[in-house]
Short mmCIF file of C-alpha atoms in Angstrom, two decimals:
data_model
loop_
_atom_site.label_atom_id
_atom_site.label_comp_id
_atom_site.label_asym_id
_atom_site.label_seq_id
_atom_site.Cartn_x
_atom_site.Cartn_y
_atom_site.Cartn_z
CA MET A 1179 15.60 -9.34 0.36
CA LEU A 1180 18.63 -11.88 1.40
CA THR A 1181 20.85 -9.29 0.71
CA LEU A 1182 20.06 -6.64 3.59
CA ALA A 1183 18.65 -9.57 6.05
CA SER A 1184 22.11 -11.14 5.77
CA LYS A 1185 23.72 -7.90 6.52
CA LEU A 1186 21.60 -7.44 9.82
CA LYS A 1187 22.35 -10.83 10.89
CA ARG A 1188 26.17 -10.38 10.11
CA ASP A 1189 26.17 -6.89 12.08
CA ASP A 1190 24.16 -8.44 14.85
CA GLY A 1191 26.47 -11.44 15.30
CA GLY A 1192 29.80 -9.93 14.89
CA LYS A 1193 29.61 -6.97 17.21
CA THR A 1194 31.94 -8.10 19.52
CA GLY A 1195 34.82 -9.40 17.42
CA ARG A 1196 34.96 -6.39 14.67
CA ALA A 1197 38.86 -6.68 13.39
CA SER A 1198 38.51 -3.74 11.07
CA GLY A 1199 38.84 -1.36 13.86
CA ALA A 1200 36.01 0.96 12.41
CA SER A 1201 33.93 2.55 14.65
CA ASP A 1202 30.63 0.93 15.73
CA SER A 1203 28.66 4.20 13.85
CA THR A 1204 29.50 2.85 10.45
CA HIS A 1205 28.08 -0.41 11.02
CA ARG A 1206 25.06 0.61 12.87
CA VAL A 1207 21.76 -0.72 10.88
CA SER A 1208 18.69 2.18 11.54
CA ILE A 1209 15.72 1.26 13.25
CA ARG A 1210 13.59 1.75 9.91
CA ASP A 1211 16.30 -0.97 8.11
CA ARG A 1212 15.63 -3.33 11.01
CA LEU A 1213 11.90 -2.73 10.73
CA LEU A 1214 11.65 -3.25 7.03
CA THR A 1215 13.71 -6.32 7.14
CA LYS A 1216 10.54 -7.87 8.56
CA GLU A 1217 8.07 -5.89 7.08
CA VAL A 1218 8.88 -6.32 3.39
CA ALA A 1219 8.93 -10.07 4.07
CA GLU A 1220 5.62 -9.83 5.53
CA LEU A 1221 4.15 -7.46 2.91
CA GLU A 1222 5.69 -10.23 0.04
CA ALA A 1223 4.07 -13.03 1.63
CA ASN A 1224 0.80 -11.03 1.86
CA LEU A 1225 0.47 -9.51 -1.53
CA PRO A 1226 -2.23 -10.83 -3.59
CA SER A 1227 -1.30 -12.39 -7.17
CA THR A 1228 -2.12 -9.16 -8.56
CA CYS A 1229 0.81 -6.92 -7.26
CA LYS A 1230 4.27 -7.41 -7.20
CA ALA A 1231 7.33 -5.67 -5.12
CA SER A 1232 10.33 -4.71 -6.89
CA PHE A 1233 13.38 -3.26 -5.34
CA PRO A 1234 15.98 -1.16 -7.68
CA ASP A 1235 18.74 -1.78 -5.08
CA GLU A 1236 18.13 -4.77 -2.61
CA ASP A 1237 20.11 -3.12 0.16
CA LYS A 1238 17.37 -0.12 0.18
CA LEU A 1239 14.49 -1.62 1.52
CA HIS A 1240 13.01 1.61 1.88
CA HIS A 1241 12.85 2.73 -1.57
CA PHE A 1242 10.89 0.15 -3.89
CA GLN A 1243 7.87 0.10 -6.23
CA LEU A 1244 4.89 -2.29 -6.36
CA ALA A 1245 3.10 -3.26 -9.61
CA VAL A 1246 -0.72 -3.53 -9.54
CA SER A 1247 -2.64 -5.23 -12.37
CA PRO A 1248 -6.18 -5.58 -11.35
CA ASP A 1249 -8.09 -8.83 -12.69
CA GLU A 1250 -11.66 -7.54 -11.94
CA GLY A 1251 -13.29 -3.90 -11.63
CA TYR A 1252 -12.82 -0.93 -13.60
CA TYR A 1253 -8.95 -1.26 -13.90
CA GLN A 1254 -8.97 -4.41 -14.79
CA SER A 1255 -6.18 -5.26 -17.73
CA GLY A 1256 -4.50 -2.49 -16.52
CA ARG A 1257 -0.76 -2.31 -14.92
CA PHE A 1258 -0.18 0.42 -12.37
CA GLN A 1259 3.30 1.43 -10.98
CA PHE A 1260 3.46 2.85 -7.36
CA GLU A 1261 6.46 3.91 -5.98
CA ILE A 1262 7.05 3.83 -2.03
CA ASP A 1263 9.72 5.74 -0.30
CA VAL A 1264 9.82 4.90 3.44
CA PRO A 1265 11.43 7.72 5.54
CA GLU A 1266 14.42 7.59 7.75
CA ALA A 1267 12.06 8.39 10.98
CA TYR A 1268 9.87 5.37 9.76
CA ASN A 1269 7.71 4.04 11.88
CA MET A 1270 7.01 7.47 13.87
CA VAL A 1271 6.06 9.05 10.15
CA PRO A 1272 4.33 7.46 7.04
CA PRO A 1273 5.95 6.29 3.91
CA LYS A 1274 5.59 8.14 0.90
CA VAL A 1275 3.36 6.83 -1.93
CA ARG A 1276 3.41 7.96 -5.46
CA CYS A 1277 1.35 6.47 -8.59
CA LEU A 1278 3.79 6.49 -11.43
CA THR A 1279 1.19 5.52 -13.81
CA ARG A 1280 -1.19 8.09 -14.93
CA ILE A 1281 -4.65 7.00 -13.69
CA TRP A 1282 -8.35 8.23 -13.68
CA HIS A 1283 -9.22 7.38 -10.22
CA PRO A 1284 -11.14 9.17 -7.32
CA ASN A 1285 -8.02 8.69 -4.74
CA ILE A 1286 -5.22 9.42 -7.10
CA THR A 1287 -4.48 12.80 -9.00
CA GLU A 1288 -3.36 12.77 -12.66
CA ASN A 1289 0.12 13.54 -10.97
CA GLY A 1290 0.33 10.59 -9.06
CA GLU A 1291 -0.44 12.17 -5.54
CA ILE A 1292 -2.43 9.71 -3.49
CA CYS A 1293 -4.77 10.44 -0.77
CA LEU A 1294 -5.35 8.07 2.12
CA SER A 1295 -5.71 8.96 5.45
CA LEU A 1296 -3.47 6.28 6.43
CA LEU A 1297 -0.65 8.23 4.56
CA ARG A 1298 -0.92 11.20 6.79
CA GLU A 1299 0.84 11.78 10.09
CA HIS A 1300 -2.44 13.55 11.84
CA SER A 1301 -6.03 12.87 10.00
CA ILE A 1302 -9.51 14.23 11.29
CA ASP A 1303 -10.92 11.13 10.94
CA GLY A 1304 -8.36 9.53 13.38
CA THR A 1305 -7.57 6.69 10.74
CA GLY A 1306 -4.02 8.38 9.73
CA TRP A 1307 -0.80 6.93 10.54
CA ALA A 1308 0.36 5.45 13.92
CA PRO A 1309 3.58 3.28 14.68
CA THR A 1310 1.77 0.62 15.12
CA ARG A 1311 0.80 0.74 11.37
CA THR A 1312 3.10 -1.18 8.85
CA LEU A 1313 3.66 -1.29 4.86
CA LYS A 1314 0.92 -4.03 4.87
CA ASP A 1315 -1.73 -1.34 5.48
CA LEU A 1316 -0.63 0.39 2.38
CA LEU A 1317 -2.59 -2.22 0.42
CA ASN A 1318 -6.26 -0.41 1.21
CA PHE A 1319 -6.85 2.37 -0.96
CA ASP A 1320 -10.43 3.98 0.00
CA ASP A 1321 -10.24 7.77 0.49
CA PRO A 1322 -10.79 10.89 -1.90
CA LEU A 1323 -8.75 13.39 -3.41
CA ASN A 1324 -9.49 13.75 -7.08
CA ILE A 1325 -13.12 15.22 -7.16
CA ASP A 1326 -13.29 15.38 -10.66
CA ALA A 1327 -13.03 11.59 -10.74
CA ALA A 1328 -15.42 10.93 -7.63
CA GLU A 1329 -18.33 13.24 -9.04
CA HIS A 1330 -17.79 11.60 -12.86
CA HIS A 1331 -18.30 8.49 -10.88
CA LEU A 1332 -21.01 9.29 -9.12
CA ARG A 1333 -22.84 11.11 -11.89
CA ASP A 1334 -22.23 8.11 -14.78
CA LYS A 1335 -20.65 5.24 -14.07
CA GLU A 1336 -20.51 3.73 -17.55
CA ASP A 1337 -18.68 7.15 -18.63
CA PHE A 1338 -16.22 6.66 -15.68
CA ARG A 1339 -15.66 3.20 -17.11
CA ASN A 1340 -14.91 4.32 -20.46
CA LYS A 1341 -12.62 7.07 -19.24
CA VAL A 1342 -10.64 4.63 -17.06
CA GLN A 1343 -10.13 2.04 -19.77
CA ASP A 1344 -8.98 4.75 -22.22
CA TYR A 1345 -6.57 5.87 -19.48
CA ILE A 1346 -5.46 2.32 -19.49
CA LYS A 1347 -5.05 1.68 -23.03
CA HIS A 1348 -3.01 4.87 -23.12
CA TYR A 1349 -1.25 5.07 -20.13
CA ALA A 1350 -1.05 1.81 -18.39
CA ARG A 1351 0.14 -0.84 -20.55
#
């Protein structure tokens, strides 16, 4: 992430002496990008060894992917890709997160929609998004959405485990 961080430092340091004559508005860095420069470094420093963030364009910290390869539990041996898009209004609104890997999980639909109170601007339980939250808070996945998967888990844990492993074999390798 040195590219955007270097750009931000250059922009901050060269405000008074621009030789190009371009207006300040063409060189402004958004609040989102300033926040992300710090938060992405913090996120990467705190990622468990089972997770890896990747940035298709290092100058666009607001769009990245997170690969999760659990080393224990039901999802062990799977590799799951998540896409994170951080809107321009960040940190007043939450990032958009989608699972790109098909998965059988109580909190994720088979289409990749994720249910986390944290990802909602307004949640009934009071744990929704707030400007004090950061990208690091996204690493907590505890919120129900896929009712069939949740009921399956409650009804028959062994069959649930088998279905998870079947999904891993077909979609998460």
